[in-house]
Coordinates of N, CA and C in Angstrom, one line a residue:
Chain A
D4 N -84.7 125.2 -111.4 CA -84.6 124.8 -110.0 C -86.0 124.1 -109.7
A5 N -85.9 123.1 -108.9 CA -87.2 122.4 -108.5 C -88.2 123.3 -107.7
M6 N -89.5 123.1 -108.1 CA -90.4 124.1 -107.5 C -91.2 123.2 -106.7
V7 N -91.4 121.9 -106.8 CA -92.0 121.1 -105.9 C -91.1 120.0 -105.4
I8 N -90.8 120.1 -104.2 CA -89.7 119.1 -103.7 C -90.1 118.0 -102.8
Q9 N -90.0 116.7 -103.1 CA -90.5 115.6 -102.3 C -89.2 115.0 -101.6
N10 N -89.4 114.7 -100.3 CA -88.3 114.0 -99.6 C -88.9 112.7 -98.7
P11 N -88.2 111.8 -98.6 CA -87.2 111.4 -99.4 C -87.5 110.8 -100.9
R12 N -86.7 110.7 -101.9 CA -87.1 110.0 -103.0 C -87.4 108.6 -102.8
Y13 N -86.8 107.9 -102.0 CA -87.0 106.6 -101.8 C -87.0 106.3 -100.4
Q14 N -88.1 105.5 -99.9 CA -88.4 105.2 -98.5 C -88.6 103.9 -98.3
V15 N -88.0 103.3 -97.4 CA -88.3 101.9 -97.0 C -88.7 101.8 -95.6
T16 N -89.7 101.2 -95.3 CA -90.2 101.2 -93.9 C -90.8 99.7 -93.5
Q17 N -90.8 99.6 -92.3 CA -91.3 98.1 -91.8 C -92.7 98.1 -91.8
F18 N -93.3 97.0 -92.0 CA -94.8 96.8 -91.9 C -95.2 97.4 -90.4
G19 N -96.3 98.0 -90.5 CA -96.8 98.6 -89.3 C -96.1 99.9 -88.6
K20 N -94.8 100.1 -89.2 CA -93.9 101.4 -88.5 C -94.5 102.6 -89.3
P21 N -94.7 103.7 -88.5 CA -95.3 104.8 -89.1 C -94.2 105.6 -89.8
V22 N -94.6 106.2 -90.8 CA -93.6 106.8 -91.9 C -94.3 108.1 -92.2
T23 N -93.4 109.2 -92.3 CA -93.9 110.5 -92.9 C -93.2 110.8 -94.1
L24 N -93.7 111.2 -95.1 CA -93.3 111.9 -96.4 C -93.6 113.3 -96.4
S25 N -92.6 114.0 -97.0 CA -92.7 115.5 -97.0 C -92.7 116.0 -98.3
C26 N -93.3 117.1 -98.5 CA -93.5 117.9 -99.7 C -93.3 119.4 -99.4
S27 N -92.5 120.1 -100.3 CA -92.3 121.6 -100.0 C -92.5 122.2 -101.4
Q28 N -93.0 123.5 -101.4 CA -93.1 124.2 -102.7 C -92.5 125.6 -102.5
T29 N -92.1 126.1 -103.7 CA -91.6 127.4 -103.7 C -92.4 128.3 -104.5
L30 N -93.6 127.7 -105.0 CA -94.5 128.7 -105.7 C -95.6 129.4 -105.1
N31 N -95.8 129.3 -103.9 CA -96.7 130.0 -103.1 C -98.3 129.4 -103.5
H32 N -98.4 128.4 -104.1 CA -99.7 128.1 -104.4 C -100.6 127.7 -103.3
N33 N -101.9 128.0 -103.6 CA -102.8 127.6 -102.5 C -103.2 126.2 -102.3
V34 N -103.1 125.6 -103.3 CA -103.7 124.2 -103.3 C -102.5 123.1 -103.3
M35 N -102.6 122.0 -102.4 CA -101.6 121.1 -102.3 C -102.3 119.8 -102.4
Y36 N -101.7 118.9 -103.2 CA -102.4 117.5 -103.3 C -101.4 116.3 -103.0
W37 N -101.9 115.3 -102.4 CA -101.2 114.0 -102.3 C -102.0 113.1 -103.2
Y38 N -101.2 112.4 -104.1 CA -101.8 111.4 -104.9 C -100.8 110.0 -104.5
Q39 N -101.6 108.9 -104.7 CA -100.9 107.6 -104.6 C -101.0 107.0 -106.1
Q40 N -99.8 106.5 -106.5 CA -99.8 105.7 -107.7 C -99.0 104.4 -107.7
K41 N -99.9 103.4 -108.0 CA -99.3 102.2 -108.0 C -99.1 101.9 -109.7
S42 N -98.3 100.7 -109.9 CA -97.8 100.4 -111.0 C -98.7 100.2 -112.2
S43 N -98.6 101.1 -113.2 CA -99.4 101.2 -114.4 C -100.9 101.6 -114.2
Q44 N -100.9 102.4 -113.1 CA -102.2 103.0 -112.8 C -102.3 104.4 -112.7
A45 N -103.3 105.0 -112.9 CA -103.5 106.5 -112.8 C -103.2 107.0 -111.3
P46 N -102.8 108.0 -111.2 CA -102.5 108.6 -109.8 C -104.0 108.7 -109.2
K47 N -103.9 108.4 -107.9 CA -105.4 108.4 -107.2 C -105.1 109.4 -106.0
L48 N -106.2 110.3 -106.0 CA -106.0 111.3 -105.2 C -106.3 110.8 -103.6
L49 N -105.6 111.3 -102.7 CA -105.8 110.8 -101.4 C -106.5 112.0 -100.7
F50 N -105.9 113.1 -100.7 CA -106.5 114.4 -100.2 C -105.7 115.6 -100.8
H51 N -106.5 116.7 -100.5 CA -106.0 118.0 -100.9 C -106.3 119.1 -100.1
Y52 N -105.5 120.1 -99.9 CA -105.7 121.4 -99.2 C -105.9 122.4 -100.2
Y53 N -106.9 123.3 -99.9 CA -107.1 124.6 -100.5 C -106.8 125.6 -99.2
D54 N -105.7 126.2 -99.4 CA -105.1 127.0 -98.1 C -105.1 125.9 -96.9
K55 N -106.0 126.3 -95.9 CA -105.9 125.4 -94.7 C -107.0 124.5 -94.8
D56 N -107.9 124.7 -95.7 CA -109.1 123.7 -95.7 C -108.8 122.4 -96.5
F57 N -109.0 121.4 -95.4 CA -108.5 119.9 -95.8 C -109.6 119.3 -96.3
N58 N -109.4 118.6 -97.6 CA -110.4 117.8 -98.3 C -110.0 116.3 -98.3
N59 N -110.7 115.5 -97.8 CA -110.3 114.0 -97.7 C -111.2 113.2 -98.6
E60 N -110.6 112.5 -99.5 CA -111.4 111.6 -100.5 C -112.0 110.8 -99.7
A61 N -113.2 110.2 -100.2 CA -114.0 109.2 -99.2 C -113.4 107.9 -99.1
D62 N -112.7 107.4 -100.1 CA -112.2 106.1 -100.0 C -110.7 106.3 -99.6
T63 N -110.2 107.3 -99.1 CA -108.8 107.4 -98.5 C -108.7 106.6 -97.2
P64 N -108.0 105.5 -96.9 CA -108.0 104.8 -95.7 C -107.8 105.7 -94.5
D65 N -108.1 105.3 -93.5 CA -107.9 106.3 -92.1 C -106.4 106.1 -91.7
N66 N -105.9 105.1 -92.3 CA -104.4 105.0 -92.0 C -103.5 106.1 -92.6
F67 N -104.2 106.8 -93.4 CA -103.5 108.0 -94.1 C -104.0 109.2 -93.5
Q68 N -102.9 110.2 -93.1 CA -103.4 111.4 -92.6 C -102.4 112.3 -93.2
S69 N -102.9 113.7 -93.0 CA -102.0 114.7 -93.7 C -101.9 116.0 -92.7
R70 N -100.8 116.8 -92.9 CA -100.6 118.0 -92.1 C -100.1 119.2 -93.1
R71 N -100.6 120.2 -92.9 CA -100.2 121.4 -93.7 C -99.9 122.5 -92.8
P72 N -98.7 122.6 -92.2 CA -98.3 123.7 -91.2 C -98.2 125.0 -91.7
N73 N -98.0 125.2 -93.1 CA -97.8 126.4 -93.5 C -98.1 126.4 -95.0
T74 N -98.1 127.4 -95.8 CA -98.3 127.3 -97.1 C -97.3 126.5 -98.1
S75 N -96.0 126.4 -97.5 CA -94.9 126.0 -98.3 C -94.8 124.4 -98.1
F76 N -95.3 123.7 -96.8 CA -95.0 122.6 -96.4 C -96.3 121.7 -96.4
C77 N -96.2 120.4 -96.8 CA -97.2 119.4 -96.7 C -96.7 118.1 -96.3
F78 N -97.3 117.5 -95.4 CA -96.8 116.2 -94.9 C -97.9 115.0 -95.1
L79 N -97.5 113.7 -95.4 CA -98.3 112.8 -95.5 C -97.7 111.7 -94.7
D80 N -98.7 111.4 -93.6 CA -98.3 110.3 -92.6 C -99.0 109.2 -92.9
I81 N -98.4 108.0 -92.7 CA -98.9 106.7 -92.8 C -98.8 106.0 -91.4
R82 N -99.9 105.8 -90.8 CA -99.7 105.4 -89.3 C -99.3 104.0 -89.1
S83 N -99.8 103.1 -90.0 CA -99.3 101.8 -89.9 C -99.3 101.1 -91.2
P84 N -98.2 101.3 -91.9 CA -98.1 100.9 -93.4 C -98.2 99.3 -93.7
G85 N -99.2 99.1 -94.5 CA -99.3 97.7 -94.8 C -98.6 97.4 -96.3
L86 N -98.4 96.1 -96.4 CA -97.8 95.8 -97.8 C -98.5 96.3 -99.1
G87 N -99.8 96.6 -98.8 CA -100.5 97.3 -100.1 C -100.4 98.8 -100.1
D88 N -99.7 99.2 -99.1 CA -99.5 100.7 -99.2 C -98.1 101.2 -100.1
A89 N -97.3 100.0 -100.5 CA -96.2 100.4 -101.2 C -96.6 100.8 -102.6
A90 N -96.1 102.0 -103.0 CA -96.6 102.7 -104.2 C -95.6 103.9 -104.3
M91 N -95.9 104.7 -105.4 CA -95.4 106.0 -105.7 C -96.2 107.0 -105.0
Y92 N -95.8 107.9 -104.1 CA -96.6 109.0 -103.5 C -96.1 110.4 -104.2
L93 N -97.2 111.1 -104.8 CA -96.9 112.1 -105.6 C -97.5 113.4 -104.9
C94 N -96.7 114.5 -104.7 CA -97.5 115.6 -104.3 C -97.5 116.6 -105.4
A95 N -98.4 117.4 -105.5 CA -98.7 118.4 -106.5 C -99.2 119.6 -105.8
T96 N -99.0 120.8 -106.7 CA -99.6 122.0 -106.2 C -100.1 122.7 -107.3
S97 N -101.1 123.8 -107.2 CA -101.7 124.4 -108.1 C -102.2 125.8 -107.5
R98 N -102.4 126.9 -108.3 CA -102.6 128.0 -107.8 C -104.2 128.1 -107.1
G99 N -105.0 127.3 -107.6 CA -106.4 127.3 -107.4 C -107.1 128.6 -107.9
G100 N -108.6 128.5 -107.5 CA -109.3 129.6 -107.9 C -109.6 129.8 -109.4
R101 N -109.6 131.0 -109.9 CA -109.6 131.2 -111.5 C -108.3 131.6 -112.0
G102 N -108.3 131.5 -113.3 CA -107.1 131.8 -114.0 C -106.3 130.5 -114.4
N103 N -105.0 130.7 -114.4 CA -104.2 129.7 -114.5 C -104.0 128.6 -113.4
T104 N -104.6 127.5 -113.5 CA -104.5 126.4 -112.5 C -103.6 125.4 -112.9
E105 N -102.6 125.7 -113.6 CA -101.8 124.5 -114.0 C -101.1 123.9 -112.8
A106 N -101.1 122.6 -112.7 CA -100.6 121.7 -111.7 C -99.2 121.3 -112.0
F107 N -98.4 121.5 -110.8 CA -96.8 121.1 -110.8 C -96.8 120.0 -109.9
F108 N -96.0 118.9 -110.2 CA -95.7 117.8 -109.4 C -94.2 117.7 -109.0
G109 N -94.0 117.2 -107.9 CA -92.8 116.8 -107.5 C -92.2 115.6 -108.0
Q110 N -91.0 115.1 -107.6 CA -90.5 113.9 -108.2 C -91.0 112.6 -107.7
G111 N -91.7 112.7 -106.7 CA -92.4 111.5 -106.1 C -91.5 111.0 -105.1
T112 N -92.1 110.2 -104.1 CA -91.5 109.3 -103.0 C -92.0 107.9 -103.4
R113 N -90.9 107.0 -103.6 CA -91.4 105.5 -103.8 C -91.2 104.9 -102.5
L114 N -92.4 104.4 -101.9 CA -92.5 103.7 -100.8 C -92.4 102.2 -100.9
T115 N -91.5 101.6 -100.0 CA -91.5 100.2 -100.1 C -91.7 99.8 -98.7
V116 N -92.6 98.8 -98.4 CA -92.9 98.2 -97.2 C -92.3 96.8 -97.0
V117 N -91.5 96.6 -96.0 CA -91.1 95.2 -95.9 C -91.5 94.5 -94.6
Chain B
K24 N -119.8 111.8 -111.9 CA -118.4 111.8 -111.7 C -117.7 111.8 -112.9
Q25 N -116.7 112.5 -113.1 CA -115.6 112.6 -114.1 C -114.9 111.5 -114.2
E26 N -114.9 111.0 -115.5 CA -114.1 109.8 -115.7 C -113.2 110.1 -117.1
V27 N -111.8 109.7 -117.0 CA -111.1 110.1 -118.2 C -110.4 108.8 -118.7
T28 N -110.4 108.7 -119.9 CA -109.9 107.4 -120.6 C -109.0 107.9 -121.6
Q29 N -107.9 107.0 -121.5 CA -106.8 107.1 -122.6 C -106.5 105.9 -123.4
I30 N -106.5 106.1 -124.6 CA -106.4 105.2 -125.7 C -105.3 105.5 -126.7
P31 N -104.4 104.6 -127.0 CA -104.3 103.3 -126.5 C -103.5 103.3 -125.3
A32 N -103.4 102.1 -124.5 CA -102.8 102.0 -123.3 C -101.3 102.1 -123.6
A33 N -100.9 101.2 -124.8 CA -99.5 101.4 -125.0 C -99.4 101.5 -126.5
L34 N -98.3 102.0 -127.0 CA -98.0 102.3 -128.4 C -96.5 102.2 -128.7
S35 N -96.2 101.6 -129.8 CA -94.5 101.3 -130.1 C -94.5 101.8 -131.6
V36 N -93.7 102.8 -131.8 CA -93.5 103.4 -133.1 C -92.0 103.5 -133.5
P37 N -91.7 103.5 -134.7 CA -90.3 103.8 -135.1 C -90.0 105.2 -135.1
E38 N -88.8 105.5 -134.9 CA -88.2 106.9 -134.6 C -88.5 107.6 -136.0
G39 N -89.0 109.0 -135.7 CA -89.4 109.9 -136.7 C -90.7 109.9 -137.3
E40 N -91.6 109.0 -136.7 CA -93.0 108.8 -137.0 C -93.8 110.0 -136.4
N41 N -94.8 110.7 -136.9 CA -95.8 111.4 -136.3 C -96.7 110.6 -135.6
L42 N -97.3 111.0 -134.4 CA -98.2 110.1 -133.7 C -99.3 110.9 -132.9
V43 N -100.4 110.3 -132.5 CA -101.5 111.0 -131.9 C -101.9 110.1 -130.6
L44 N -102.0 110.8 -129.5 CA -102.5 110.0 -128.3 C -103.8 110.7 -128.0
N45 N -104.8 109.7 -127.6 CA -106.0 110.2 -127.4 C -106.5 110.2 -125.9
C46 N -107.3 111.1 -125.6 CA -107.8 111.3 -124.4 C -109.3 111.9 -124.4
S47 N -110.1 111.0 -123.6 CA -111.7 111.3 -123.6 C -112.1 111.3 -122.3
F48 N -113.1 112.4 -121.9 CA -113.7 112.6 -120.7 C -115.3 112.6 -120.6
T49 N -115.7 112.3 -119.5 CA -117.2 112.0 -119.6 C -118.2 113.3 -119.4
D50 N -117.4 114.3 -118.7 CA -118.3 115.5 -118.3 C -117.7 116.6 -119.1
S51 N -118.3 117.2 -120.0 CA -117.6 118.2 -120.8 C -117.3 119.4 -120.2
A52 N -118.1 119.7 -118.9 CA -118.0 121.0 -118.2 C -116.6 121.1 -117.5
I53 N -115.6 121.1 -118.3 CA -114.3 121.3 -117.6 C -113.8 122.5 -117.5
Y54 N -112.8 122.8 -116.6 CA -112.1 124.1 -116.4 C -110.9 124.2 -117.3
N55 N -110.1 123.1 -117.2 CA -108.9 123.0 -118.2 C -108.6 121.6 -118.2
L56 N -107.6 121.3 -119.1 CA -107.1 119.9 -119.3 C -105.5 120.0 -119.4
Q57 N -104.8 119.2 -119.0 CA -103.6 119.1 -118.8 C -102.8 117.8 -119.2
W58 N -101.8 117.8 -120.1 CA -101.0 116.7 -120.5 C -99.7 116.6 -119.8
F59 N -99.4 115.4 -119.2 CA -98.2 115.2 -118.4 C -97.4 114.2 -119.1
R60 N -96.1 114.2 -118.7 CA -95.2 113.0 -119.2 C -94.5 112.4 -117.9
Q61 N -94.6 111.2 -117.8 CA -93.9 110.4 -116.7 C -92.9 109.5 -117.2
D62 N -91.6 109.7 -116.7 CA -90.6 108.7 -117.0 C -90.8 107.7 -115.6
P63 N -90.1 106.4 -116.2 CA -90.3 105.3 -115.1 C -89.8 105.8 -113.7
G64 N -90.4 105.6 -112.6 CA -90.1 105.8 -111.3 C -89.9 107.2 -111.1
K65 N -90.4 108.1 -111.9 CA -90.4 109.6 -111.5 C -91.8 110.2 -111.6
G66 N -91.5 111.6 -111.0 CA -92.8 112.3 -111.0 C -93.5 112.7 -112.3
L67 N -94.3 113.6 -112.3 CA -94.9 113.9 -113.5 C -94.6 115.4 -114.0
T68 N -94.2 115.5 -115.2 CA -93.7 116.8 -115.9 C -94.9 117.3 -116.7
S69 N -95.3 118.5 -116.4 CA -96.3 119.1 -117.1 C -96.0 119.5 -118.5
L70 N -96.7 119.0 -119.5 CA -96.3 119.3 -120.9 C -97.2 120.5 -121.5
L71 N -98.5 120.4 -121.4 CA -99.3 121.5 -122.0 C -100.4 121.5 -121.1
L72 N -101.0 122.7 -121.0 CA -102.4 123.1 -120.3 C -103.1 123.8 -121.3
I73 N -104.4 123.3 -121.5 CA -105.3 123.9 -122.4 C -106.4 124.5 -121.5
Q74 N -106.8 125.7 -121.5 CA -108.0 126.2 -120.7 C -109.1 125.9 -121.6
S75 N -110.3 125.8 -120.9 CA -111.5 125.4 -121.5 C -111.9 126.3 -122.7
S76 N -111.4 127.6 -122.7 CA -111.8 128.4 -123.8 C -111.1 128.2 -125.1
Q77 N -110.0 127.6 -124.9 CA -108.9 127.3 -125.9 C -109.2 126.0 -126.8
R78 N -108.6 126.1 -127.9 CA -108.8 124.8 -128.8 C -107.5 124.0 -128.9
E79 N -106.4 124.7 -128.8 CA -105.2 124.0 -128.8 C -104.0 124.8 -128.2
Q80 N -102.9 124.0 -127.8 CA -101.7 124.7 -127.3 C -100.5 123.9 -128.0
T81 N -99.6 124.6 -128.2 CA -98.4 124.0 -128.8 C -97.0 124.3 -128.0
S82 N -96.2 123.3 -128.0 CA -94.8 123.6 -127.5 C -94.0 122.7 -128.2
G83 N -93.1 123.2 -129.0 CA -92.2 122.5 -129.7 C -92.8 121.3 -130.7
R84 N -92.5 120.3 -130.5 CA -93.1 119.2 -131.3 C -94.3 118.7 -130.9
L85 N -94.8 119.2 -129.9 CA -96.0 118.7 -129.2 C -97.1 119.9 -129.5
N86 N -98.4 119.2 -129.9 CA -99.5 120.0 -130.1 C -100.6 119.3 -129.4
A87 N -101.3 119.9 -128.5 CA -102.6 119.3 -127.9 C -103.9 120.2 -128.3
S88 N -104.8 119.4 -128.6 CA -106.1 120.1 -128.9 C -107.1 119.6 -128.2
L89 N -108.2 120.4 -128.0 CA -109.4 120.2 -127.1 C -110.6 120.4 -127.9
D90 N -111.5 119.4 -127.7 CA -112.9 119.4 -128.3 C -113.9 119.3 -127.0
K91 N -114.2 120.4 -126.4 CA -115.1 120.1 -125.1 C -116.2 119.5 -125.4
S92 N -116.9 119.8 -126.5 CA -118.4 119.4 -126.7 C -118.3 117.9 -126.9
S93 N -117.4 117.4 -127.6 CA -117.3 115.9 -127.8 C -116.5 115.3 -126.6
G94 N -116.0 115.8 -125.6 CA -115.2 115.3 -124.5 C -114.0 114.7 -124.9
R95 N -113.2 115.2 -125.9 CA -112.0 114.7 -126.3 C -110.8 115.7 -126.5
S96 N -109.6 115.1 -126.3 CA -108.3 115.9 -126.4 C -107.3 115.0 -127.1
T97 N -106.5 115.5 -128.0 CA -105.5 114.7 -128.6 C -104.1 115.4 -128.3
L98 N -103.1 114.5 -128.1 CA -101.7 115.1 -128.1 C -100.9 114.5 -129.2
Y99 N -100.6 115.5 -130.0 CA -99.8 115.1 -131.3 C -98.5 115.3 -131.1
I100 N -97.5 114.3 -131.5 CA -96.1 114.4 -131.3 C -95.4 114.3 -132.7
A101 N -94.9 115.2 -133.1 CA -94.3 115.2 -134.5 C -92.9 114.8 -134.5
A102 N -92.5 113.9 -135.5 CA -91.0 113.5 -135.6 C -90.6 113.0 -134.4
S103 N -91.1 111.8 -133.9 CA -90.8 111.3 -132.5 C -89.3 110.9 -132.5
Q104 N -88.8 110.9 -131.2 CA -87.5 110.5 -130.9 C -87.5 109.6 -129.8
P105 N -86.4 108.7 -129.7 CA -86.5 107.7 -128.7 C -86.5 108.3 -127.2
G106 N -86.0 109.5 -127.2 CA -86.3 110.3 -125.8 C -87.8 110.6 -125.5
D107 N -88.6 110.4 -126.5 CA -90.1 110.9 -126.2 C -90.6 109.5 -125.5
S108 N -89.8 108.5 -125.3 CA -90.4 107.3 -124.8 C -90.8 107.5 -123.4
A109 N -91.9 107.3 -122.8 CA -92.4 107.6 -121.5 C -94.0 107.3 -121.6
T110 N -94.5 107.5 -120.3 CA -96.1 107.5 -120.2 C -96.6 108.7 -120.2
Y111 N -97.6 108.9 -121.0 CA -98.3 110.2 -121.2 C -99.6 110.3 -120.6
L112 N -99.9 111.1 -119.6 CA -101.1 111.2 -118.9 C -101.9 112.4 -119.3
C113 N -103.1 112.2 -119.2 CA -104.1 113.4 -119.6 C -104.8 113.6 -118.2
A114 N -104.9 114.8 -117.8 CA -105.9 115.0 -116.6 C -106.9 116.3 -116.8
V115 N -107.9 116.1 -116.3 CA -108.9 117.2 -116.3 C -109.2 117.9 -115.0
L116 N -109.7 119.1 -115.1 CA -110.0 120.0 -113.8 C -111.4 120.5 -114.2
N117 N -112.3 120.0 -113.2 CA -113.6 120.5 -113.5 C -114.0 121.9 -112.9
S118 N -113.1 122.4 -111.9 CA -113.3 123.8 -111.6 C -111.9 124.2 -111.0
G119 N -111.9 125.4 -110.7 CA -110.7 125.8 -110.2 C -110.1 125.3 -108.6
N120 N -111.2 124.8 -108.1 CA -111.1 124.3 -106.6 C -111.1 123.0 -106.6
T121 N -111.2 122.1 -107.6 CA -111.4 120.6 -107.5 C -110.1 120.0 -108.1
P122 N -109.6 119.0 -107.5 CA -108.6 118.3 -108.0 C -108.7 117.7 -109.4
L123 N -107.4 117.4 -109.9 CA -107.3 116.8 -111.1 C -107.8 115.3 -111.1
V124 N -108.4 115.1 -112.4 CA -108.8 113.7 -112.4 C -108.0 113.1 -113.8
F125 N -107.3 111.9 -113.4 CA -106.5 111.5 -114.4 C -106.8 110.3 -115.2
G126 N -106.4 110.1 -116.4 CA -106.5 109.0 -117.1 C -105.4 107.9 -116.7
K127 N -105.5 106.6 -117.2 CA -104.3 105.7 -116.9 C -103.1 105.9 -117.6
G128 N -103.2 106.7 -118.8 CA -101.9 107.0 -119.4 C -101.7 106.1 -120.7
T129 N -101.1 106.7 -121.6 CA -100.5 105.7 -122.7 C -99.1 105.7 -122.5
R130 N -98.5 104.4 -122.7 CA -97.3 104.1 -122.4 C -96.6 104.0 -124.0
L131 N -95.6 105.0 -124.3 CA -95.1 105.2 -125.5 C -93.8 104.8 -125.6
S132 N -93.3 103.9 -126.8 CA -92.1 103.5 -126.9 C -91.7 104.0 -128.4
V133 N -90.6 104.7 -128.5 CA -90.1 105.0 -129.8 C -88.9 104.3 -130.1
I134 N -88.9 103.6 -131.0 CA -87.7 102.5 -131.4 C -86.7 103.1 -132.3
A135 N -85.5 103.2 -132.0 CA -84.5 103.8 -132.8 C -84.2 103.0 -134.2

């Protein structure tokens, strides 16, 4: 059974039209991450939560926002998508702290901007 | 700032060969290292996790080694199969509360 679930798998949005991607987890992990991955590139961290503590990467555009209403869910909001925001968006979780901090990823959401 | 490099960027081998993928990192003070597999258009699947105190981990035909002092890890794939064709990503964790830092991956093609 999938432990990190991303919806939708494919999202097409219009230039400038707000879009929300969702991620849920059944692992009860403290840490949730959002990565952006463009073709043939390494995943690039956008932000992560340690419990409710939000950590924004310095170079994450203001256009990108995130919400984590509870342990299980995390959302990525793109307020005004541009053509350059077309990418695969990956959600991941890990337990955080000490011990086994193995990260688990969802299947990703492929965002197309038209 | 931690940087992760994977060499080669792409590799093509005939079926049945044993192969090694390389990963290097600049800051040896890591907490753990994780190898992932990514199929085209899909998310990442965790293959092996090596804690900083460990030297290697094995799962089936996969063996990952870690040499912290030299900042290197290798992923050994035995008796490769066409189904092993994918991109393999290496990522390091500097502490339990910091995010993974990824390399760009090695794209593997196993030819039948």
